[in-house]
Amino acid sequence: MPPRRILSVWFPRLGAERLLRRRFDAGQRPFAVVADDGQRQVLSSLSSAAEAAGLVVGQPLREAHALCPDLATQVQHRAAEAGFLHALARWADRFSPLVGEEGADGLRLDITGCAHLFGGEMALIDSLTEEAADLGLSVRCGLADTVGAAWALARFADRGLAPGRPGDAIEQEARATRARAAQRRHWQRATPEAGGPHTARIAPPGQMHSVLAPLPVAALRLPDNVLADLGRLGLRRVGDLVGQPRAALARRFGPEVTRRLDQALGQVPEPVSPGRPPPRFATRLSLPDPIGLHADICAGLARLVPRLCAMLREAGQGARHLRLEAFRTDDSLQVLNLRLARPSHAPETIQPLLEARIDGIDAGFGIDVLRLEALVTEPMAARQVRSPVHDGTPASGTEARAAALADLVTRLGGRIGLEAITRHHPAESAIPEKSALTLAVAWSDPAPGPWPLPDLARPVLMWRPEPLRVLREARPCAAFHWRGRAHEVAGSIGPERIAPEWWLDDPEWRSGLRDYWQVVTTRGERLWLFQAFGAQISGGWFCQGRFG
């Protein structure tokens, strides 16, 4: 059995190069990604130009701008960087079937038995670094028998122990000097260097001790406080720890030091946990002869839909977005998308909806392959629900209405889009224009319980407040000019006082408190007026709606 070989792939500029791939001025200016660190901003990732300007990861943004005035920055997006690394893990599975993510900027590959397919270990690494360079990414690789040793080689193989300041070597330090070492700024301490884009280090099989011995103790993936304690005692290389008594090390620095050391040397196993591929729900039907008739395509769907629904039901999922692909004999593709108003894995629900849209497929000279895939799925809890008519027995009224509404929304959504079909939910706000929430029917449930009624009636039609010119002062105003006409008040109901939401700065409510009135004019119009008492802006009389 061949020895186990682990390849550690480190992307030292992952955050910056992910954004530089989409910038038109890539490489022209120093670029850095900025992250929040407590009450300040620090550099989390740098481009090669920024590193050449003397900037380092962890440096405060204020000091970085002082050193490099033309530095371009962008705020870190951790979720986007994690998604990009996950995509790189899928890209790296061409080199090994066992690919796992390693921190926020690295991958680990178990290439045992794979190197000969690329012409050897060095050829595999060269191929990986060249493809990464084509993607605009810098990469450093380390290859060893263990995960810890490969990680150390990828990040620390080319690093020396040059002191960060004069007198930093342990043999030169006096007591006062060692005391000041702890006060050094954290971003000035030793960190892994990015190096060139094609740097790789390979440890021969079984040579972990000799390879790891000259590396700094930071290569053992130890916490910063432990590294500082080891440095104070003069233990700066991995070789310095190998010869120390294990019991004394564990007692003085904790079990983390001996565990990491044993993992790097191969005395304690450390598995490679490959990322689990996302589940795919798809099925296809290869036809012996091309088809083109509506009935033939429906017959193909009658085979595909039950198969797909069985896969979804077994996984406890329901389809929300289906895609039907029809491969024609002329190597072209016809696609039919179906979005459902609610998740479903029932063939009797999905198949009629697909059949109703088959007319949108142009068979051309014939279709020889049909493929059906559920692109978007949602978990579905098991419950007893019958379709509107199942085995000749009608379902309950609530279930039948819900199923009929979902089918109607799905059919309408196929024409105008599911986002265009909305419903209203009551909102917890006394502000008239904020009394309802607009939600998409496909992604919301009906409002629970009856709609809460306000103390006084609300207008049928509501608009933004329109100022009135008061002709005769009263409360409410006895006569006013609005929309080019004079109006006289024949009757009124009110007032209803509504205060603005003080915790929000709503531009529409900067006029302060409002007293609302329902007024009936001599023309027979029933309007909704209010008097604003003024706050940040002046008040006055306004019209905001009409009843009936």
C-alpha positions as semicolon CSV with decimal commas, in nm:
position;residue;x (nm);y (nm);z (nm)
1;M;0,000;0,000;0,000
2;P;0,150;0,339;-0,099
3;P;0,224;0,586;0,181
4;R;-0,036;0,850;0,252
5;R;0,036;1,180;0,080
6;I;-0,140;1,505;0,176
7;L;-0,126;1,819;-0,037
8;S;-0,197;2,151;0,136
9;V;-0,295;2,433;-0,100
10;W;-0,278;2,784;0,045
11;F;-0,419;3,091;-0,129
12;P;-0,233;3,371;0,053
13;R;-0,416;3,652;-0,130
14;L;-0,757;3,489;-0,163
15;G;-0,970;3,781;-0,042
16;A;-0,792;4,042;-0,251
17;E;-0,756;3,836;-0,568
18;R;-1,121;3,734;-0,556
19;L;-1,214;4,100;-0,593
20;L;-0,932;4,186;-0,833
21;R;-1,069;3,930;-1,079
22;R;-1,368;4,162;-1,128
23;R;-1,192;4,500;-1,118
24;F;-1,090;4,674;-1,438
25;D;-0,784;4,829;-1,270
26;A;-0,647;4,498;-1,138
27;G;-0,277;4,522;-1,063
28;Q;-0,248;4,892;-1,140
29;R;-0,281;5,013;-0,780
30;P;-0,206;4,851;-0,444
31;F;-0,526;4,688;-0,324
32;A;-0,634;4,558;0,017
33;V;-0,940;4,405;0,177
34;V;-1,044;4,569;0,504
35;A;-1,208;4,392;0,799
36;D;-1,339;4,518;1,133
37;D;-1,130;4,437;1,438
38;G;-1,313;4,573;1,739
39;Q;-1,330;4,951;1,706
40;R;-1,083;4,974;1,420
41;Q;-1,030;4,850;1,066
42;V;-0,735;4,632;0,970
43;L;-0,604;4,480;0,649
44;S;-0,722;4,121;0,603
45;S;-0,588;4,046;0,253
46;L;-0,340;4,218;0,023
47;S;-0,254;4,218;-0,343
48;S;0,101;4,160;-0,458
49;A;0,141;4,534;-0,525
50;A;0,029;4,617;-0,171
51;E;0,278;4,369;-0,026
52;A;0,553;4,519;-0,238
53;A;0,464;4,858;-0,089
54;G;0,547;4,723;0,258
55;L;0,196;4,654;0,389
56;V;0,122;4,343;0,595
57;V;-0,193;4,157;0,693
58;G;-0,334;4,274;1,026
59;Q;-0,198;4,627;0,989
60;P;-0,439;4,907;1,089
61;L;-0,594;5,084;0,793
62;R;-0,486;5,425;0,918
63;E;-0,120;5,327;0,922
64;A;-0,153;5,153;0,586
65;H;-0,281;5,475;0,425
66;A;0,010;5,664;0,580
67;L;0,257;5,422;0,421
68;C;0,073;5,389;0,090
69;P;-0,152;5,690;0,010
70;D;-0,278;5,545;-0,320
71;L;-0,402;5,224;-0,157
72;A;-0,741;5,105;-0,288
73;T;-0,957;4,919;-0,037
74;Q;-1,282;4,729;-0,018
75;V;-1,473;4,593;0,282
76;Q;-1,442;4,220;0,346
77;H;-1,739;3,998;0,260
78;R;-1,685;3,682;0,463
79;A;-1,979;3,492;0,314
80;A;-1,863;3,565;-0,041
81;E;-1,508;3,454;0,042
82;A;-1,639;3,131;0,196
83;G;-1,850;3,067;-0,114
84;F;-1,550;3,133;-0,338
85;L;-1,337;2,887;-0,139
86;H;-1,616;2,631;-0,165
87;A;-1,614;2,677;-0,543
88;L;-1,237;2,629;-0,546
89;A;-1,285;2,302;-0,356
90;R;-1,512;2,181;-0,636
91;W;-1,251;2,296;-0,888
92;A;-0,975;2,102;-0,707
93;D;-1,160;1,769;-0,719
94;R;-1,006;1,713;-1,063
95;F;-0,678;1,642;-0,882
96;S;-0,816;1,422;-0,603
97;P;-1,158;1,287;-0,502
98;L;-1,082;1,376;-0,137
99;V;-1,080;1,756;-0,110
100;G;-1,150;1,944;0,212
101;E;-1,145;2,309;0,310
102;E;-0,860;2,417;0,537
103;G;-0,945;2,731;0,730
104;A;-1,063;3,039;0,543
105;D;-0,794;3,042;0,272
106;G;-0,675;2,689;0,202
107;L;-0,758;2,343;0,078
108;R;-0,623;1,999;0,169
109;L;-0,613;1,713;-0,081
110;D;-0,542;1,349;-0,019
111;I;-0,353;1,262;-0,339
112;T;-0,256;0,910;-0,235
113;G;-0,254;0,703;-0,554
114;C;-0,335;1,005;-0,776
115;A;0,005;1,157;-0,854
116;H;0,096;0,907;-1,126
117;L;-0,204;1,022;-1,330
118;F;-0,035;1,360;-1,373
119;G;0,321;1,237;-1,420
120;G;0,434;1,255;-1,058
121;E;0,388;1,472;-0,753
122;M;0,578;1,771;-0,886
123;A;0,388;1,757;-1,215
124;L;0,058;1,751;-1,026
125;I;0,157;2,056;-0,826
126;D;0,276;2,236;-1,139
127;S;-0,055;2,165;-1,310
128;L;-0,249;2,292;-1,007
129;T;-0,048;2,612;-0,976
130;E;-0,070;2,684;-1,348
131;E;-0,448;2,646;-1,349
132;A;-0,472;2,862;-1,038
133;A;-0,260;3,128;-1,209
134;D;-0,499;3,118;-1,505
135;L;-0,777;3,198;-1,256
136;G;-0,577;3,495;-1,127
137;L;-0,488;3,331;-0,795
138;S;-0,156;3,302;-0,615
139;V;-0,100;2,964;-0,454
140;R;0,158;2,791;-0,236
141;C;0,160;2,414;-0,196
142;G;0,309;2,180;0,060
143;L;0,319;1,802;0,023
144;A;0,392;1,563;0,309
145;D;0,276;1,246;0,481
146;T;0,058;1,429;0,735
147;V;-0,191;1,712;0,730
148;G;0,006;1,918;0,981
149;A;0,336;1,883;0,797
150;A;0,179;1,973;0,462
151;W;0,014;2,280;0,620
152;A;0,347;2,386;0,769
153;L;0,541;2,345;0,443
154;A;0,286;2,543;0,242
155;R;0,304;2,842;0,477
156;F;0,646;2,838;0,645
157;A;0,888;2,643;0,422
158;D;1,063;2,958;0,290
159;R;1,053;3,152;0,613
160;G;1,357;3,213;0,817
161;L;1,375;3,327;1,176
162;A;1,501;3,675;1,103
163;P;1,434;3,897;1,404
164;G;1,161;4,153;1,364
165;R;1,385;4,414;1,531
166;P;1,752;4,430;1,647
167;G;1,821;4,221;1,953
168;D;1,515;3,998;1,901
169;A;1,714;3,674;1,899
170;I;1,691;3,494;2,231
171;E;2,066;3,478;2,281
172;Q;2,086;3,857;2,251
173;E;1,792;3,947;2,472
174;A;1,831;4,094;2,814
175;R;1,554;4,079;3,070
176;A;1,419;4,422;2,982
177;T;1,436;4,341;2,611
178;R;1,234;4,024;2,657
179;A;0,977;4,220;2,856
180;R;0,935;4,466;2,570
181;A;0,886;4,183;2,319
182;A;0,535;4,126;2,444
183;Q;0,448;4,492;2,373
184;R;0,525;4,462;2,005
185;R;0,228;4,530;1,781
186;H;0,060;4,211;1,671
187;W;0,072;4,297;1,301
188;Q;0,450;4,340;1,323
189;R;0,502;3,985;1,451
190;A;0,609;3,705;1,219
191;T;0,339;3,591;0,978
192;P;0,350;3,355;0,681
193;E;0,479;3,516;0,366
194;A;0,282;3,491;0,047
195;G;0,577;3,416;-0,177
196;G;0,552;3,358;-0,549
197;P;0,254;3,204;-0,723
198;H;0,430;2,874;-0,811
199;T;0,616;2,796;-0,489
200;A;0,584;2,437;-0,370
201;R;0,760;2,230;-0,105
202;I;0,763;1,852;-0,104
203;A;0,869;1,637;0,192
204;P;1,001;1,292;0,101
205;P;0,800;1,004;0,249
206;G;0,897;0,929;0,608
207;Q;1,113;1,240;0,650
208;M;0,884;1,444;0,877
209;H;1,143;1,508;1,152
210;S;1,411;1,648;0,923
211;V;1,164;1,861;0,725
212;L;0,983;2,012;1,023
213;A;1,284;2,068;1,249
214;P;1,404;2,401;1,095
215;L;1,053;2,549;1,074
216;P;0,926;2,799;1,332
217;V;0,689;2,676;1,604
218;A;0,409;2,879;1,438
219;A;0,403;2,603;1,176
220;L;0,238;2,375;1,434
221;R;-0,091;2,573;1,423
222;L;-0,064;2,682;1,787
223;P;-0,254;2,975;1,945
224;D;-0,079;3,313;1,963
225;N;-0,051;3,314;2,340
226;V;0,123;2,973;2,336
227;L;0,363;3,093;2,065
228;A;0,449;3,396;2,275
229;D;0,519;3,178;2,582
230;L;0,738;2,943;2,379
231;G;0,932;3,237;2,235
232;R;1,007;3,375;2,579
233;L;1,172;3,045;2,671
234;G;1,377;3,032;2,352
235;L;1,176;2,749;2,190
236;R;1,142;2,896;1,843
237;R;1,185;2,601;1,610
238;V;0,995;2,277;1,585
239;G;1,325;2,096;1,640
240;D;1,353;2,268;1,977
241;L;1,027;2,106;2,088
242;V;1,099;1,756;1,958
243;G;1,374;1,696;2,210
244;Q;1,181;1,831;2,510
245;P;1,009;1,601;2,764
246;R;0,646;1,561;2,663
247;A;0,511;1,567;3,019
248;A;0,684;1,898;3,095
249;L;0,558;2,055;2,771
250;A;0,199;1,949;2,836
251;R;0,213;2,066;3,196
252;R;0,363;2,406;3,109
253;F;0,183;2,491;2,784
254;G;-0,119;2,260;2,778
255;P;-0,197;1,948;2,575
256;E;-0,241;2,148;2,253
257;V;0,136;2,168;2,196
258;T;0,200;1,793;2,217
259;R;-0,112;1,709;2,017
260;R;-0,017;1,939;1,729
261;L;0,340;1,813;1,736
262;D;0,229;1,450;1,723
263;Q;-0,014;1,526;1,440
264;A;0,258;1,691;1,233
265;L;0,499;1,399;1,293
266;G;0,234;1,140;1,209
267;Q;0,209;0,988;1,556
268;V;-0,157;1,096;1,595
269;P;-0,389;1,054;1,294
270;E;-0,561;1,357;1,143
271;P;-0,821;1,277;0,876
272;V;-0,903;1,475;0,564
273;S;-1,272;1,558;0,573
274;P;-1,386;1,615;0,215
275;G;-1,669;1,855;0,153
276;R;-2,000;1,686;0,100
277;P;-2,135;1,755;-0,248
278;P;-2,478;1,917;-0,258
279;P;-2,761;1,673;-0,334
280;R;-2,882;1,665;-0,692
281;F;-3,226;1,553;-0,793
282;A;-3,236;1,476;-1,163
283;T;-3,340;1,198;-1,397
284;R;-3,316;1,150;-1,772
285;L;-3,476;0,941;-2,042
286;S;-3,284;0,841;-2,356
287;L;-3,516;0,760;-2,645
288;P;-3,443;0,497;-2,913
289;D;-3,600;0,717;-3,182
290;P;-3,658;1,094;-3,194
291;I;-4,000;1,216;-3,084
292;G;-4,185;1,539;-3,150
293;L;-4,554;1,489;-3,081
294;H;-4,722;1,639;-2,775
295;A;-4,849;1,300;-2,667
296;D;-4,502;1,145;-2,693
297;I;-4,346;1,414;-2,473
298;C;-4,627;1,366;-2,220
299;A;-4,555;0,993;-2,220
300;G;-4,189;1,070;-2,149
301;L;-4,291;1,296;-1,861
302;A;-4,507;1,016;-1,724
303;R;-4,184;0,819;-1,673
304;L;-3,963;1,105;-1,553
305;V;-4,192;1,275;-1,301
306;P;-4,264;0,970;-1,078
307;R;-3,892;0,886;-1,072
308;L;-3,796;1,239;-0,967
309;C;-4,074;1,257;-0,708
310;A;-3,960;0,928;-0,557
311;M;-3,608;1,072;-0,516
312;L;-3,746;1,386;-0,354
313;R;-3,976;1,192;-0,124
314;E;-3,693;0,967;-0,010
315;A;-3,481;1,273;0,080
316;G;-3,770;1,452;0,249
317;Q;-3,759;1,736;-0,004
318;G;-4,013;1,912;-0,219
319;A;-3,944;2,080;-0,554
320;R;-3,988;2,455;-0,590
321;H;-3,813;2,503;-0,925
322;L;-3,816;2,236;-1,197
323;R;-3,624;2,240;-1,522
324;L;-3,714;2,020;-1,819
325;E;-3,443;1,990;-2,085
326;A;-3,520;1,852;-2,428
327;F;-3,209;1,759;-2,630
328;R;-3,279;1,771;-3,003
329;T;-3,115;1,567;-3,272
330;D;-2,940;1,877;-3,413
331;D;-2,745;1,915;-3,084
332;S;-2,959;2,208;-2,969
333;L;-3,144;2,236;-2,640
334;Q;-3,497;2,339;-2,547
335;V;-3,555;2,434;-2,183
336;L;-3,878;2,459;-1,986
337;N;-3,874;2,608;-1,634
338;L;-4,155;2,559;-1,384
339;R;-4,171;2,735;-1,047
340;L;-4,414;2,602;-0,790
341;A;-4,602;2,813;-0,539
342;R;-4,527;2,559;-0,265
343;P;-4,286;2,265;-0,243
344;S;-4,425;1,940;-0,371
345;H;-4,314;1,587;-0,447
346;A;-4,654;1,464;-0,568
347;P;-4,656;1,343;-0,933
348;E;-5,026;1,420;-0,968
349;T;-4,947;1,785;-0,889
350;I;-4,629;1,834;-1,094
351;Q;-4,709;1,642;-1,411
352;P;-5,024;1,838;-1,515
353;L;-4,839;2,166;-1,467
354;L;-4,555;2,050;-1,692
355;E;-4,790;1,909;-1,954
356;A;-4,975;2,240;-1,972
357;R;-4,654;2,414;-2,083
358;I;-4,517;2,157;-2,328
359;D;-4,640;2,368;-2,619
360;G;-4,347;2,602;-2,547
361;I;-4,100;2,333;-2,660
362;D;-4,000;2,332;-3,025
363;A;-3,916;1,972;-3,115
364;G;-3,747;2,068;-3,444
365;F;-3,625;1,751;-3,619
366;G;-3,695;1,546;-3,309
367;I;-3,602;1,503;-2,942
368;D;-3,386;1,209;-2,842
369;V;-3,319;1,284;-2,470
370;L;-3,541;1,428;-2,197
371;R;-3,395;1,539;-1,864
372;L;-3,589;1,662;-1,561
373;E;-3,413;1,827;-1,265
374;A;-3,527;1,993;-0,943
375;L;-3,305;2,301;-0,923
376;V;-3,449;2,437;-0,597
377;T;-3,588;2,218;-0,322
378;E;-3,717;2,273;0,031
379;P;-3,757;2,032;0,322
380;M;-4,103;1,882;0,357
381;A;-4,224;1,731;0,682
382;A;-4,422;1,411;0,654
383;R;-4,794;1,468;0,706
384;Q;-5,123;1,318;0,596
385;V;-5,251;1,528;0,313
386;R;-5,476;1,414;0,033
387;S;-5,501;1,570;-0,309
388;P;-5,832;1,738;-0,397
389;V;-5,960;1,407;-0,536
390;H;-5,778;1,090;-0,431
391;D;-5,929;0,748;-0,497
392;G;-6,261;0,915;-0,569
393;T;-6,286;1,059;-0,215
394;P;-6,277;1,437;-0,187
395;A;-6,030;1,586;0,059
396;S;-6,127;1,822;0,337
397;G;-6,228;2,175;0,242
398;T;-5,918;2,343;0,385
399;E;-5,677;2,105;0,212
400;A;-5,866;2,130;-0,117
401;R;-5,868;2,511;-0,109
402;A;-5,496;2,525;-0,026
403;A;-5,409;2,285;-0,307
404;A;-5,632;2,467;-0,555
405;L;-5,482;2,805;-0,460
406;A;-5,128;2,671;-0,497
407;D;-5,208;2,534;-0,843
408;L;-5,367;2,864;-0,945
409;V;-5,069;3,066;-0,824
410;T;-4,831;2,831;-1,006
411;R;-5,025;2,868;-1,333
412;L;-5,044;3,246;-1,304
413;G;-4,680;3,265;-1,199
414;G;-4,578;3,085;-1,515
415;R;-4,718;3,379;-1,710
416;I;-4,643;3,687;-1,502
417;G;-4,390;3,558;-1,247
418;L;-4,446;3,436;-0,894
419;E;-4,309;3,761;-0,750
420;A;-4,598;3,956;-0,908
421;I;-4,863;3,765;-0,711
422;T;-4,879;3,913;-0,361
423;R;-5,091;3,908;-0,048
424;H;-5,122;4,143;0,248
425;H;-5,048;4,068;0,613
426;P;-5,137;4,301;0,900
427;A;-4,842;4,498;1,038
428;E;-4,788;4,614;1,393
429;S;-4,792;4,985;1,321
430;A;-5,041;5,265;1,383
431;I;-4,910;5,459;1,081
432;P;-5,187;5,426;0,816
433;E;-4,955;5,361;0,522
434;K;-4,760;5,100;0,724
435;S;-5,059;4,900;0,848
436;A;-5,003;4,616;0,597
437;L;-4,710;4,411;0,471
438;T;-4,693;4,306;0,106
439;L;-4,563;3,950;0,070
440;A;-4,528;3,714;-0,226
441;V;-4,795;3,442;-0,214
442;A;-4,552;3,170;-0,319
443;W;-4,324;3,230;-0,019
444;S;-4,574;3,315;0,254
445;D;-4,872;3,165;0,434
446;P;-5,212;3,329;0,481
447;A;-5,237;3,570;0,770
448;P;-5,334;3,388;1,091
449;G;-5,663;3,501;1,241
450;P;-5,892;3,784;1,133
451;W;-5,761;4,118;1,015
452;P;-5,739;4,363;1,308
453;L;-5,978;4,656;1,269
454;P;-5,869;5,014;1,350
455;D;-6,066;5,229;1,589
456;L;-6,192;5,441;1,301
457;A;-6,247;5,352;0,936
458;R;-5,966;5,384;0,684
459;P;-6,007;5,521;0,330
460;V;-6,040;5,289;0,034
461;L;-5,790;5,492;-0,169
462;M;-5,481;5,639;-0,004
463;W;-5,205;5,857;-0,150
464;R;-4,917;6,073;-0,031
465;P;-5,035;6,379;0,167
466;E;-5,136;6,670;-0,057
467;P;-5,139;7,019;0,097
468;L;-5,464;7,216;0,119
469;R;-5,518;7,592;0,101
470;V;-5,755;7,674;0,384
471;L;-6,029;7,919;0,281
472;R;-6,215;7,935;0,612
473;E;-6,051;7,845;0,942
474;A;-6,227;7,596;1,167
475;R;-6,161;7,257;1,319
476;P;-6,174;7,085;1,085
477;C;-6,133;7,353;0,822
478;A;-6,476;7,468;0,702
479;A;-6,365;7,538;0,344
480;F;-6,049;7,459;0,151
481;H;-5,903;7,463;-0,199
482;W;-5,771;7,129;-0,328
483;R;-5,688;6,998;-0,674
484;G;-5,801;7,315;-0,845
485;R;-6,143;7,331;-0,683
486;A;-6,298;7,488;-0,376
487;H;-6,465;7,254;-0,126
488;E;-6,694;7,323;0,166
489;V;-6,730;7,081;0,458
490;A;-7,083;6,960;0,527
491;G;-6,998;6,712;0,807
492;S;-6,701;6,556;0,984
493;I;-6,597;6,272;1,217
494;G;-6,289;6,300;1,435
495;P;-6,029;6,378;1,534
496;E;-5,809;6,065;1,548
497;R;-5,463;6,155;1,675
498;I;-5,168;5,953;1,539
499;A;-4,813;6,014;1,656
500;P;-4,504;5,940;1,443
501;E;-4,274;5,652;1,530
502;W;-4,010;5,837;1,731
503;W;-3,750;5,560;1,687
504;L;-3,754;5,607;1,308
505;D;-3,666;5,910;1,100
506;D;-3,944;5,892;0,841
507;P;-3,928;6,187;0,599
508;E;-4,306;6,167;0,549
509;W;-4,370;6,224;0,921
510;R;-4,136;6,511;0,997
511;S;-4,439;6,737;1,036
512;G;-4,506;6,588;1,381
513;L;-4,839;6,486;1,538
514;R;-5,144;6,453;1,316
515;D;-5,517;6,481;1,383
516;Y;-5,713;6,289;1,119
517;W;-6,071;6,379;1,019
518;Q;-6,328;6,216;0,796
519;V;-6,504;6,503;0,618
520;V;-6,798;6,505;0,378
521;T;-6,805;6,796;0,133
522;T;-7,108;6,963;-0,020
523;R;-7,019;6,785;-0,346
524;G;-7,073;6,449;-0,176
525;E;-6,704;6,354;-0,156
526;R;-6,586;6,179;0,161
527;L;-6,221;6,271;0,216
528;W;-5,957;6,192;0,475
529;L;-5,790;6,509;0,600
530;F;-5,537;6,568;0,872
531;Q;-5,387;6,863;1,050
532;A;-5,011;6,845;1,116
533;F;-4,885;7,048;1,412
534;G;-4,529;7,085;1,285
535;A;-4,196;6,950;1,406
536;Q;-3,885;6,940;1,186
537;I;-4,093;7,096;0,908
538;S;-4,396;7,321;0,926
539;G;-4,744;7,177;0,967
540;G;-5,076;7,259;0,803
541;W;-5,377;7,084;0,652
542;F;-5,339;6,793;0,410
543;C;-5,558;6,542;0,223
544;Q;-5,441;6,179;0,219
545;G;-5,732;5,961;0,102
546;R;-6,088;5,913;-0,019
547;F;-6,364;5,689;0,114
548;G;-6,577;5,504;-0,141
